CSV table of C-alpha atoms in Angstrom, one decimal:
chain,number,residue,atom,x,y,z
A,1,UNK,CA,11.9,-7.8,-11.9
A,2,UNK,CA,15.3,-9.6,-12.8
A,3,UNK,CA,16.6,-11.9,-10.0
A,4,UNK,CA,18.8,-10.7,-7.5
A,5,UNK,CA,21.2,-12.1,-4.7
A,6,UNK,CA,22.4,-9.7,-2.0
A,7,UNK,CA,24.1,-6.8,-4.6
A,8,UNK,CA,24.4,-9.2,-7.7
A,9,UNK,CA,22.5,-8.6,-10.5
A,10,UNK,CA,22.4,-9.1,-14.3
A,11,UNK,CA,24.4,-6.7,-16.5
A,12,UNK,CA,27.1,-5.9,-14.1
A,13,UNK,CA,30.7,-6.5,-14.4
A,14,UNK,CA,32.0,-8.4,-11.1
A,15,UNK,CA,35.5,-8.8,-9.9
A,16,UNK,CA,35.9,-11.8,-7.6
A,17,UNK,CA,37.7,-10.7,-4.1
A,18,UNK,CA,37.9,-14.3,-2.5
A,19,UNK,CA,38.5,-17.1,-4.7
A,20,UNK,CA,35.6,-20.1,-4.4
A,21,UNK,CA,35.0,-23.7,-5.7
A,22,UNK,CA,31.1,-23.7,-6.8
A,23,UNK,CA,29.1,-27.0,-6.0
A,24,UNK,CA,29.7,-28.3,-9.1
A,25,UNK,CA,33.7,-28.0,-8.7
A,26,UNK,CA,34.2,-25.3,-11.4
A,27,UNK,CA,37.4,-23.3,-9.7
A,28,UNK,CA,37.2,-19.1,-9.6
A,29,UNK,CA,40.3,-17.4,-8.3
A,30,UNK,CA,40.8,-14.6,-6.7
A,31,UNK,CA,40.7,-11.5,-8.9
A,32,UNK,CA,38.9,-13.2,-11.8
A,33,UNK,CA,36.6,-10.5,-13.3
A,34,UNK,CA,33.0,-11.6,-15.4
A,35,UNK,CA,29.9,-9.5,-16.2
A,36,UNK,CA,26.9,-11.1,-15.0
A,37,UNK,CA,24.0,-11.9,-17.5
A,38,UNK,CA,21.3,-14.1,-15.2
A,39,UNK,CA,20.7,-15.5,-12.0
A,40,UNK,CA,17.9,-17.9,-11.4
A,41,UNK,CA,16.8,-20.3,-8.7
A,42,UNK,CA,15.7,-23.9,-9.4
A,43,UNK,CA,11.7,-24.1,-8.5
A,44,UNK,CA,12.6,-25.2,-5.7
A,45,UNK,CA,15.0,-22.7,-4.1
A,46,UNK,CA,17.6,-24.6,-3.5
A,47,UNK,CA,20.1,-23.6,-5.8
A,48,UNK,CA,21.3,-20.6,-7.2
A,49,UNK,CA,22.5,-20.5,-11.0
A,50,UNK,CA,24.6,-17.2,-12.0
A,51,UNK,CA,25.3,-17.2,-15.6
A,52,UNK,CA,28.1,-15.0,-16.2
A,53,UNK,CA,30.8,-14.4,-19.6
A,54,UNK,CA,34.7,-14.5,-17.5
A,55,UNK,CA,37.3,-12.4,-18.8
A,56,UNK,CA,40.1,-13.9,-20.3
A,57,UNK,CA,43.0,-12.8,-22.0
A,58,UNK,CA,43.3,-10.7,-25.2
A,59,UNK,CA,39.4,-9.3,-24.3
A,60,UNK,CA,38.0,-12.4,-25.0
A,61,UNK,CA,35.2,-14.1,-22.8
A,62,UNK,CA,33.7,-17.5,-21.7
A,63,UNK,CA,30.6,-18.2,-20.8
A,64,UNK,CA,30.3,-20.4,-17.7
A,65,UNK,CA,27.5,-21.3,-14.9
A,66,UNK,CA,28.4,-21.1,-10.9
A,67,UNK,CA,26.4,-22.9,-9.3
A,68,UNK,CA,25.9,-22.4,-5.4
A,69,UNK,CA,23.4,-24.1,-2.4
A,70,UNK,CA,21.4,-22.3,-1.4
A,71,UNK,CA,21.4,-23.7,2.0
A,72,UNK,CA,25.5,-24.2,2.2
A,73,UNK,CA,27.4,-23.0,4.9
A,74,UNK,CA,30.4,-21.3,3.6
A,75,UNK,CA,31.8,-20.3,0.3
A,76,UNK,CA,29.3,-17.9,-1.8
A,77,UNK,CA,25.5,-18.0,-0.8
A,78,UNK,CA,22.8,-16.3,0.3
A,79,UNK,CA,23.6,-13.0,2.6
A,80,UNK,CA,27.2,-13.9,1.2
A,81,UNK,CA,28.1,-12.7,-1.8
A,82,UNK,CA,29.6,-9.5,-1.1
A,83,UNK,CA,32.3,-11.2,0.4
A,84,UNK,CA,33.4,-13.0,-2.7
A,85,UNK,CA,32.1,-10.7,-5.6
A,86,UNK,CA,32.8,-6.4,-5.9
A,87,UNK,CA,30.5,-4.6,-7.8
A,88,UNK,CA,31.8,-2.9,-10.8
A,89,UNK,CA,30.0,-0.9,-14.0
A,90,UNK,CA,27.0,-1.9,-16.1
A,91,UNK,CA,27.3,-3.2,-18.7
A,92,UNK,CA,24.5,-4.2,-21.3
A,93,UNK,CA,24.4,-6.8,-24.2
A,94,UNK,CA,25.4,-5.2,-27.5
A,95,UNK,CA,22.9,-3.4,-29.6
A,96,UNK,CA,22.0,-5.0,-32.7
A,97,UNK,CA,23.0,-2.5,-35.7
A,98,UNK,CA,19.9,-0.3,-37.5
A,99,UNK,CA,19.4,-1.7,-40.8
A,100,UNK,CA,20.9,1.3,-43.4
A,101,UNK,CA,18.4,4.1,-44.2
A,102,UNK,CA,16.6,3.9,-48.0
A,103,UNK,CA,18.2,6.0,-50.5
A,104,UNK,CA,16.1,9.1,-51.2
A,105,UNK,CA,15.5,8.1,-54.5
A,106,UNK,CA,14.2,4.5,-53.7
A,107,UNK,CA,10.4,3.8,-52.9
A,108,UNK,CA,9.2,4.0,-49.2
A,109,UNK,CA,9.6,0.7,-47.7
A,110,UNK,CA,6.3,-1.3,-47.6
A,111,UNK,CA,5.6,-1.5,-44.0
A,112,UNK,CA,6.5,-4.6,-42.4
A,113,UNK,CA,3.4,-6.9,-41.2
A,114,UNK,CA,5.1,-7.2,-38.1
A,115,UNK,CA,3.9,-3.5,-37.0
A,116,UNK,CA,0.6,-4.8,-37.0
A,117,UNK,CA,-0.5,-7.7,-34.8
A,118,UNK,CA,-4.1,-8.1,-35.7
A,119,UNK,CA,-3.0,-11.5,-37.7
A,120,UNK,CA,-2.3,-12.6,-34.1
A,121,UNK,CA,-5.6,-12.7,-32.8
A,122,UNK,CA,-3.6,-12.5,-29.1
A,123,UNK,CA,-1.4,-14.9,-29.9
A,124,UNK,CA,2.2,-15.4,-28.8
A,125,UNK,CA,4.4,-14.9,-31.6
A,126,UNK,CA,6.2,-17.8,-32.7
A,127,UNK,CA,10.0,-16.2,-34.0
A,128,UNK,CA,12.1,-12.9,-32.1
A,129,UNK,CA,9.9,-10.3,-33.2
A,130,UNK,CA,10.9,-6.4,-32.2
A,131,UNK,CA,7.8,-4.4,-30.1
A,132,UNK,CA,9.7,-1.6,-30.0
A,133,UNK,CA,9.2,0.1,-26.8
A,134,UNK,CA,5.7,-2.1,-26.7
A,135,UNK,CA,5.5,-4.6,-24.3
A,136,UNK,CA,2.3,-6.4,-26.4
A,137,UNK,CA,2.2,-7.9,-29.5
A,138,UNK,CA,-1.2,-5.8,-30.2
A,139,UNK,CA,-2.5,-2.7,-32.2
A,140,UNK,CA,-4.4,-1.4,-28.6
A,141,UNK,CA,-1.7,1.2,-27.4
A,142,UNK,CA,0.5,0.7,-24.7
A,143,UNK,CA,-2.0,2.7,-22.4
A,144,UNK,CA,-3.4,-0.3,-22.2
A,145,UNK,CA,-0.9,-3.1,-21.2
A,146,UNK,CA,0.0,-4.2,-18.1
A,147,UNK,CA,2.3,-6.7,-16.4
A,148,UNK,CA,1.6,-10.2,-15.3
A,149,UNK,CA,1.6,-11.2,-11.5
A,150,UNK,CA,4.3,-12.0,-10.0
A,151,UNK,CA,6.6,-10.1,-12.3
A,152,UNK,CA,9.9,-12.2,-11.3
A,153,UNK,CA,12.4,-13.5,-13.5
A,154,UNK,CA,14.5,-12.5,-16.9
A,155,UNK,CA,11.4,-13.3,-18.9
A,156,UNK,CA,8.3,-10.3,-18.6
A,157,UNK,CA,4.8,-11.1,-19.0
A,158,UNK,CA,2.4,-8.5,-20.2
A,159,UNK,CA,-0.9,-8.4,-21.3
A,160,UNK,CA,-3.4,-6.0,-23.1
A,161,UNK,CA,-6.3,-4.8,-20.7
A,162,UNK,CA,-8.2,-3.9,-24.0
A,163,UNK,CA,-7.9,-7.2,-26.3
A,164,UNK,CA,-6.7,-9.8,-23.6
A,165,UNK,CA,-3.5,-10.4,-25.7
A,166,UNK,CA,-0.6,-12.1,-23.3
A,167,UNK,CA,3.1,-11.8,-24.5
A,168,UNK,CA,6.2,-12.8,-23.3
A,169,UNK,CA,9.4,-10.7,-24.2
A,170,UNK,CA,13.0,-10.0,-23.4
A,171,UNK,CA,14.1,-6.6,-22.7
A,172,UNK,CA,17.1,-5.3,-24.3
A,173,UNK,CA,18.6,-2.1,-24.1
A,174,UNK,CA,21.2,0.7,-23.2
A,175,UNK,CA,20.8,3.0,-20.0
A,176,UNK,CA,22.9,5.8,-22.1
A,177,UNK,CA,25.6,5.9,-18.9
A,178,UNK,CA,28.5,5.3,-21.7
A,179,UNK,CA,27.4,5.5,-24.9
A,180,UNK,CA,24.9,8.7,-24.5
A,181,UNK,CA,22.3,6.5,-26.7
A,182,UNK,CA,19.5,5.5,-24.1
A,183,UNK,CA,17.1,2.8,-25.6
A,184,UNK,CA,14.8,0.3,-24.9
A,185,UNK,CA,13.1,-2.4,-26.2
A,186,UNK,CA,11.1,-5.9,-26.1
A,187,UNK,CA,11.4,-8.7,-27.9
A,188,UNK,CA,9.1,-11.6,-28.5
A,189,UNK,CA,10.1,-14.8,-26.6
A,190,UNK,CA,8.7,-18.6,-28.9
A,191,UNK,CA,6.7,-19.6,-25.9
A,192,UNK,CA,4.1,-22.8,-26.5
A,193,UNK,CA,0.9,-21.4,-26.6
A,194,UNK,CA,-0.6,-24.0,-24.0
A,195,UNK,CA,1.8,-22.2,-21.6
A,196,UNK,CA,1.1,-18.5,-22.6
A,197,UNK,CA,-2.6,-19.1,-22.0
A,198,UNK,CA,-1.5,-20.8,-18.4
A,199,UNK,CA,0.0,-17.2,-17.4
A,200,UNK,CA,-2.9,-15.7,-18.8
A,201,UNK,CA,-4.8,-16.9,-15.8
A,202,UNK,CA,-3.0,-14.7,-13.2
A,203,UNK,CA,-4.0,-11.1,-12.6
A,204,UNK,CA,-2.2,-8.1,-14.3
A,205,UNK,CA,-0.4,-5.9,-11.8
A,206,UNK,CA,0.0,-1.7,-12.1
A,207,UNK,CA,3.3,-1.1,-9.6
A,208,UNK,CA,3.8,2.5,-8.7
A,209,UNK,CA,7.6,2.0,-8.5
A,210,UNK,CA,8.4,6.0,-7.3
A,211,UNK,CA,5.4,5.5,-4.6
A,212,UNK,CA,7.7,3.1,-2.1
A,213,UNK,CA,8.3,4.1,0.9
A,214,UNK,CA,12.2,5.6,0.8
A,215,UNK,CA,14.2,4.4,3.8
A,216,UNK,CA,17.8,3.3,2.4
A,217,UNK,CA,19.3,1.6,-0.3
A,218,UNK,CA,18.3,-2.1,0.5
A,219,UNK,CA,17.9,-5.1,-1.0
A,220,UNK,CA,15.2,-5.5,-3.7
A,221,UNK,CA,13.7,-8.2,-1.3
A,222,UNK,CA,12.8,-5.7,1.4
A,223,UNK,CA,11.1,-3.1,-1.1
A,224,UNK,CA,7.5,-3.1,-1.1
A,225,UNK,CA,5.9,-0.8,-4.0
A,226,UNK,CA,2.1,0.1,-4.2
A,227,UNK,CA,0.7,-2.2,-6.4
A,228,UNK,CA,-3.1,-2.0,-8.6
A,229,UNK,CA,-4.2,-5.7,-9.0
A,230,UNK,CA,-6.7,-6.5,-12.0
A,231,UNK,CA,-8.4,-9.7,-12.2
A,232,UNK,CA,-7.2,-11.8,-15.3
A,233,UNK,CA,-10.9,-11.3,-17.2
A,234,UNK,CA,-10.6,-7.5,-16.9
A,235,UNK,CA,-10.8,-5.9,-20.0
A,236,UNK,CA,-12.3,-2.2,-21.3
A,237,UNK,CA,-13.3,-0.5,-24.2
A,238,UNK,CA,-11.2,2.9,-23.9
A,239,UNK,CA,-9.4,4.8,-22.0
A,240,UNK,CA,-12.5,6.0,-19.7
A,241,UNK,CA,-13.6,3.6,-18.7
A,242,UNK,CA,-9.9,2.3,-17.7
A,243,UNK,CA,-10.1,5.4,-15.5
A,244,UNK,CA,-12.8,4.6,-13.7
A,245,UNK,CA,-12.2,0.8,-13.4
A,246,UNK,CA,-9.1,1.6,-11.3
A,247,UNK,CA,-10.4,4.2,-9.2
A,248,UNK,CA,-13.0,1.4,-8.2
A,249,UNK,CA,-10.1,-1.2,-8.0
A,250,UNK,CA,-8.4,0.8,-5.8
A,251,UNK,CA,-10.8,2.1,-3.4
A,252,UNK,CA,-11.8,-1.9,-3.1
A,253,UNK,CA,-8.4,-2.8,-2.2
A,254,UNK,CA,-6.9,0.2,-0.2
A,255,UNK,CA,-8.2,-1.7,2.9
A,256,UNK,CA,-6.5,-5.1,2.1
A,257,UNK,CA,-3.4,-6.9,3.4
A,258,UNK,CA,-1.2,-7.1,0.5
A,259,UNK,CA,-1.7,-11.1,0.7
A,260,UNK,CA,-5.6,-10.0,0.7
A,261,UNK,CA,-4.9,-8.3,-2.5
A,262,UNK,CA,-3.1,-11.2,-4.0
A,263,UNK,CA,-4.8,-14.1,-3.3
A,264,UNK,CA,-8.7,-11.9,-4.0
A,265,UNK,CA,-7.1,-11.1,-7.8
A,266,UNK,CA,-5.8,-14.6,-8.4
A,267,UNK,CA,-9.3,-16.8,-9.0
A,268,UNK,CA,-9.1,-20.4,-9.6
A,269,UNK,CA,-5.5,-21.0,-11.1
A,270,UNK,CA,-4.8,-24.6,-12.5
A,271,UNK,CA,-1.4,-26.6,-12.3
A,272,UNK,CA,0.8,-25.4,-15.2
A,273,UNK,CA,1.7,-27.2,-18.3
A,274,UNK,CA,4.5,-29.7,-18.8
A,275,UNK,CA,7.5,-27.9,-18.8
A,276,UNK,CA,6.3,-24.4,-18.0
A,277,UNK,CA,7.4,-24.8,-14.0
A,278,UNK,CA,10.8,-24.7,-14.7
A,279,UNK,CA,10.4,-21.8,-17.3
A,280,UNK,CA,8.6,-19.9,-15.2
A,281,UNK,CA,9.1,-21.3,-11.9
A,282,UNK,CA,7.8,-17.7,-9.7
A,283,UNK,CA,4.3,-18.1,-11.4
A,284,UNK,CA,4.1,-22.1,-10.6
A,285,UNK,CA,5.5,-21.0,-6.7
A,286,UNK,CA,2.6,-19.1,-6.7
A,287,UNK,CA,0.0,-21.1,-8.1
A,288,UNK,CA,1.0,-23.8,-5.0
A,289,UNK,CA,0.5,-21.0,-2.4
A,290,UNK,CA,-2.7,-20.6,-3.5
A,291,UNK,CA,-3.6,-24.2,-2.2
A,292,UNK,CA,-1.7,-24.2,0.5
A,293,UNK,CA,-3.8,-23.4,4.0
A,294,UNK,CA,-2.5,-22.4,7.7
A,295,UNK,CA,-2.5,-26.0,8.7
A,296,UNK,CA,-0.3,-26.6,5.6
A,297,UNK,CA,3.4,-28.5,6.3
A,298,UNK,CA,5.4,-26.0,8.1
A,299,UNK,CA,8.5,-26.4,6.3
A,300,UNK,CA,6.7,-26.0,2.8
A,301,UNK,CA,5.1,-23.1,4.2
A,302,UNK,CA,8.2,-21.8,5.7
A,303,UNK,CA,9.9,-22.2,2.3
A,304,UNK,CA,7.3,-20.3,0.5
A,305,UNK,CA,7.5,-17.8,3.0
A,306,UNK,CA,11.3,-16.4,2.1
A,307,UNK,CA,11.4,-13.4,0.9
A,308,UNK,CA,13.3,-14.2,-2.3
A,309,UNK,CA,9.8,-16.0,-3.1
A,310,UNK,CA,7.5,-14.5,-4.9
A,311,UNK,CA,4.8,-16.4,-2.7
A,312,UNK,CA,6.4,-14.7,0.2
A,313,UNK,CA,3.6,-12.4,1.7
A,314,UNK,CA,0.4,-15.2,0.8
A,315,UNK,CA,2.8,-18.0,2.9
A,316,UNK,CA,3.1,-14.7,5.5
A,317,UNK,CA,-0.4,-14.7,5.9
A,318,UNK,CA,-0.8,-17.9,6.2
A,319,UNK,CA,1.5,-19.0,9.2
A,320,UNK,CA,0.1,-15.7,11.2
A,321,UNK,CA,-3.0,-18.1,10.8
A,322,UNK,CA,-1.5,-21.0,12.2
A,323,UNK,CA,-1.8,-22.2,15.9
A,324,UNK,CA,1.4,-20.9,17.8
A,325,UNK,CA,2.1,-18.1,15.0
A,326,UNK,CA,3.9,-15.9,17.8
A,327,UNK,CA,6.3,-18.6,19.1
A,328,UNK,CA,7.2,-19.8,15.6
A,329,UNK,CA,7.8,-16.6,14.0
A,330,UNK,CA,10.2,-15.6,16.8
A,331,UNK,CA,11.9,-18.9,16.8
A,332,UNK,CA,13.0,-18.1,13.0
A,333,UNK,CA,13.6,-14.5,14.0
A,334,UNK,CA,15.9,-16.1,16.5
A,335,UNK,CA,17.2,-18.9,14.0
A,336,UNK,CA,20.7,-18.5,12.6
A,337,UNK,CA,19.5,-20.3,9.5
A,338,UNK,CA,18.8,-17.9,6.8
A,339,UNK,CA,16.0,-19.5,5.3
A,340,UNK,CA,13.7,-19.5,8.5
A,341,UNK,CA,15.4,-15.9,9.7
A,342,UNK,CA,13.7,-14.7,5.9
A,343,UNK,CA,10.8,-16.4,6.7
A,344,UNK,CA,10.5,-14.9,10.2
A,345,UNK,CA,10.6,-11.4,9.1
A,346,UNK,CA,8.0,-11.7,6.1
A,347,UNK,CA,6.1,-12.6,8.9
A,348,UNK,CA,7.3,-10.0,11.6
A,349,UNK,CA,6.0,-7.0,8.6
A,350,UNK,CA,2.9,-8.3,8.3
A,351,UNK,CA,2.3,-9.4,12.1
A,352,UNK,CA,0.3,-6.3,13.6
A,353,UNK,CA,-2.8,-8.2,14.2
A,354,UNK,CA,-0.7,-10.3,16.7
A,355,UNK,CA,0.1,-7.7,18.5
A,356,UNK,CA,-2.4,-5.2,20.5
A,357,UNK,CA,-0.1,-2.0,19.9
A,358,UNK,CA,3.6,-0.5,19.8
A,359,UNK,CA,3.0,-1.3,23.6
A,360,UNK,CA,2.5,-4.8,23.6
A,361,UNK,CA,5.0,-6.4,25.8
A,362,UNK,CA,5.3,-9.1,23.7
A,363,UNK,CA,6.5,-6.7,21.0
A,364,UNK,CA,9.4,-4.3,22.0
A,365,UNK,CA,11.2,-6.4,24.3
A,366,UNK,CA,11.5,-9.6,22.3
A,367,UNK,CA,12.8,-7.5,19.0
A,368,UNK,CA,15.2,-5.9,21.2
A,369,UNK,CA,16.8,-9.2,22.6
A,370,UNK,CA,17.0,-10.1,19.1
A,371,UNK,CA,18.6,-7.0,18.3
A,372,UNK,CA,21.0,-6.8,21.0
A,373,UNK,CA,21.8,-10.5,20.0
A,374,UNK,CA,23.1,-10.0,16.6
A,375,UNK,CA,27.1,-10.6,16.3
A,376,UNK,CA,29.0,-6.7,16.0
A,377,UNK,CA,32.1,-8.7,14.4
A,378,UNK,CA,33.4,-6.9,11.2
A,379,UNK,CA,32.0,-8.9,7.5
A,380,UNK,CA,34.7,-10.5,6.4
A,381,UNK,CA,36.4,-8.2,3.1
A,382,UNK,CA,33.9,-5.4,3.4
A,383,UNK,CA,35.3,-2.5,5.4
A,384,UNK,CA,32.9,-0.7,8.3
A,385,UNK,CA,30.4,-3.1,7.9
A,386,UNK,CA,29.2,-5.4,10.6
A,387,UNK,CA,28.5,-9.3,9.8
A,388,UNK,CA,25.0,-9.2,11.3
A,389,UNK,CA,24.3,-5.5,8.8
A,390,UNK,CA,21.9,-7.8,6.6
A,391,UNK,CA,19.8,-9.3,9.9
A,392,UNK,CA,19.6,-5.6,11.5
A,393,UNK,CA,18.5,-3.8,8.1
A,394,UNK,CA,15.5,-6.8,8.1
A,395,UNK,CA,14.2,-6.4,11.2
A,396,UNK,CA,14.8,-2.0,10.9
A,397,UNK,CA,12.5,-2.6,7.9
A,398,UNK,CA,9.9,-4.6,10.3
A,399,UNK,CA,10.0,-2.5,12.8
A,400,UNK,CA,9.4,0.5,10.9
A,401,UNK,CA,6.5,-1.2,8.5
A,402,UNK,CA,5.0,-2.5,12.3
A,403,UNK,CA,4.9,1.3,13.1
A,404,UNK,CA,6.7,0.1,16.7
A,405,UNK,CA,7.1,3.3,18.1
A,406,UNK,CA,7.0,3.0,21.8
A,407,UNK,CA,9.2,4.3,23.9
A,408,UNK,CA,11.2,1.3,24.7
A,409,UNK,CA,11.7,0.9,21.2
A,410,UNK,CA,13.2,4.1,20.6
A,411,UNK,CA,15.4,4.4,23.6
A,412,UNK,CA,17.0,0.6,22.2
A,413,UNK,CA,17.5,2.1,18.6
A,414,UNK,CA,19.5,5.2,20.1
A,415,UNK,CA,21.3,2.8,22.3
A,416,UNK,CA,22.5,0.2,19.3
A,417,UNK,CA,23.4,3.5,17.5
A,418,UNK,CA,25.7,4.5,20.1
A,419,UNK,CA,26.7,0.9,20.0
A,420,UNK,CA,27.8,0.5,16.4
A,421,UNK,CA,28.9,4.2,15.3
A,422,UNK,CA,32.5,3.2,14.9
A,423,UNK,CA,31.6,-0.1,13.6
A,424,UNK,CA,29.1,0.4,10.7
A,425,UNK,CA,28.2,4.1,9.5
A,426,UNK,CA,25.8,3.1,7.0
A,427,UNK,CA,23.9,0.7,10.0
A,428,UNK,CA,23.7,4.1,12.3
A,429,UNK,CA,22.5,5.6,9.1
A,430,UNK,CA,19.6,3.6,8.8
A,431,UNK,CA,18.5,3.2,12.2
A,432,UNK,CA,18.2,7.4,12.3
A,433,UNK,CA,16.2,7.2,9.1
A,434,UNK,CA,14.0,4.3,11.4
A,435,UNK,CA,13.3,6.7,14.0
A,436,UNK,CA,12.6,9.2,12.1
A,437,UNK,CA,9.8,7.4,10.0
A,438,UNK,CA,8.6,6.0,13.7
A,439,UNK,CA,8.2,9.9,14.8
A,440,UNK,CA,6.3,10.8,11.3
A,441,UNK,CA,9.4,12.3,10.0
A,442,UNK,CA,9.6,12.4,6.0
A,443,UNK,CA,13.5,11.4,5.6
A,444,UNK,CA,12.7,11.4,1.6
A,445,UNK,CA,15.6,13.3,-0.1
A,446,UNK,CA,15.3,17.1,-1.1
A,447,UNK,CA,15.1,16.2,-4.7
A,448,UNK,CA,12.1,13.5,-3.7
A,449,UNK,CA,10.1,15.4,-1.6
């Protein structure tokens, strides 16, 4: 999955509705209009890069990189960016012209070796090779191929299930929204080997991206699909007996915490080649978490723990393991930095065994103080939106996942809808679609259900 910040993402055309100075002192003015082609975070996640090509007169472009803190405290940031950037139409990097059909009359092409990967012997391809709509550089069939956990980033790891081939790739391609031609396909990334074998050690991932729970359009961050982990030595001989190594994979995990699930697929995971932490910062993130322990420093754990991290839900797990879990977790719940707030709730969804039921006393009534808490001001250049709507749609997502359905909770979700009607539709929206999944309701679509 590409990067995203609040509503940005790559491929879109923004217009800019507040003018900013980034951190490196590059000056945007209001109105300026850009498509967006990446955004990436420094290993770190500190900083947010967003690489995007600005209009400029006559239909020409320039590319430039805004740079932001992630930790600043005004100007465009985290939880921010809709005040500063409008979302416009997609659009997609050209497509690179078919080469001219053969005359009739001329001799059928000699296939091109690139078809075939057996040369390979699994080996990342070393120029921009085309798979098609392959995401392997091998002869096994795409029944076969899975991606690479954690699939973050603008780069997609893959690997075959059959040969134990690994390849990195671009994707390029055309949705068919303007140009009625939908396409896709995956290029081949040059990639040292030393560091294709490195992401070769973590397990490959099935996600069941129509199986999520639907609630409301939200932020990628607060999206949880079911996901099939395989062990990075899996491999079969055919399709059968793919079959029935899932339905044993998934009748093993079924009863794990999705941290459980992670951290049982990973194995033994070394540090990463020189070089390869920057390039593929989500897998070295994750490849730290897996050392890390409860009694681990708070603040790295804390930092792992956001849920822009790929390491969110093993750091989760983690501090619910720590001495003084409760208190902590509600501190950052209470926190009006954004970094422990995130933190907070990847804990708050995964915090059941904290709790003795939806009647816990220490449940309800703290998440309603925090509730009630939350500043009903209006976000600055958004219309009928409140400035708190991010905090409130995290902790809805908690509640709902915690399955807090007592009483007390119910009669304070009515009460904040009452509350906010007039102030944020789409908040009052959500909230019904919270108490509906709390009373067992299915608030899927027509179309979905």
């Amino acid at each position: 999955m590409a990067t995203t910040i609040d509503h940005l993402e790559s491929h879109h055309r923004y217009a800019v509705i507040r003018g900013f100075t980034d951190a490196t002192g590059l000056r945007v003015p209001f109105e300026a209009t850009g498509v967006i082609r990446r955004i990436s975070l420094d290993p770190g996640y500190t900083t947010i890069f967003i690489d995007w090509e600005r209009d400029g007169p006559n239909g020409a472009t320039t590319p430039e990189r805004l740079t932001f803190a992630f930790k600043a405290t005004d100007g465009p940031r985290n939880n921010h960016m809709r005040e500063y950037f409008e979302k416009g139409e997609v659009v997609l990097p050209a497509r690179e012209p078919k080469a001219p059909k053969p005359a009739p009359e001329a001799e059928p092409a000699q296939r091109p070796a690139a078809e075939s990967f057996v040369h390979l012997n699994g080996r990342q391809p070393q120029d921009e090779v085309s798979l098609n709509e392959q995401t392997v550089a091998c002869d096994c069939g795409a029944t076969f191929h899975r991606a690479i956990w954690p699939a973050h980033g603008d780069l997609r790891v893959n690997a075959c299930l059959r040969c134990g081939a690994v390849t990195v790739t671009k994707q390029i391609g055309d949705d068919g929204r303007f140009t009625g031609d939908s396409w896709t396909a995956y290029l081949t990334v040059p990639i040292a080997q030393q560091t294709v074998d490195w992401l070769a050690r973590f397990p490959r991932v099935a996600i069941n991206h129509a199986g999520a729970t639907w609630r409301w359009p939200m932020s990628a961050t607060l999206v949880r699909y079911p996901t099939l982990f395989y062990p990075a030595d899996t491999r079969v001989s055919d399709e059968q007996e793919l079959g029935r190594l899932e339905d044993v994979l998934f009748a093993a995990q079924s009863p794990l915490t999705r941290a459980d699930r992670q951290s049982s697929a990973c194995g033994d995971i070394p540090a990463p080649p020189a070089g390869a932490a920057e390039q593929f910062a989500h897998f070295a993130y994750v490849q730290r978490a897996l050392n890390l322990r409860p009694t681990s420093d708070l603040d790295t754990l804390r930092r792992h723990g956001n849920l822009i991290s790929a390491s969110s839900e093993l750091a989760a797990a983690l501090l619910l393991r720590r001495d003084g879990a409760y208190d902590i977790m509600m501190g950052w719940l209470r926190s009006k930095n954004e970094d422990e707030f995130s933190a907070g709730i990847a804990m708050l969804r995964d915090s059941r065994p904290l709790f003795s039921g939806p009647d816990d006393p220490n449940l309800a009534p703290a998440l309603i103080e925090i509730l009630n808490g939350l500043p009903l001001g209006q976000m600055k250049g958004v219309p009928n939106r409140v400035e708190s709507c991010l905090k409130f749609e995290a902790l809805l997502v908690a509640i709902a996942d915690l399955g807090a359905n007592s009483m007390q909770m119910q009669d304070a979700l009515r009460a904040l809808r009452v509350k906010i009607a007039r102030k944020d539709p789409t908040l009052m929206e959500a909230m019904a679609i919270v108490l509906n999944e709390l009373n067992g309701k299915d608030n899927r679509p027509e179309e979905y259900r």
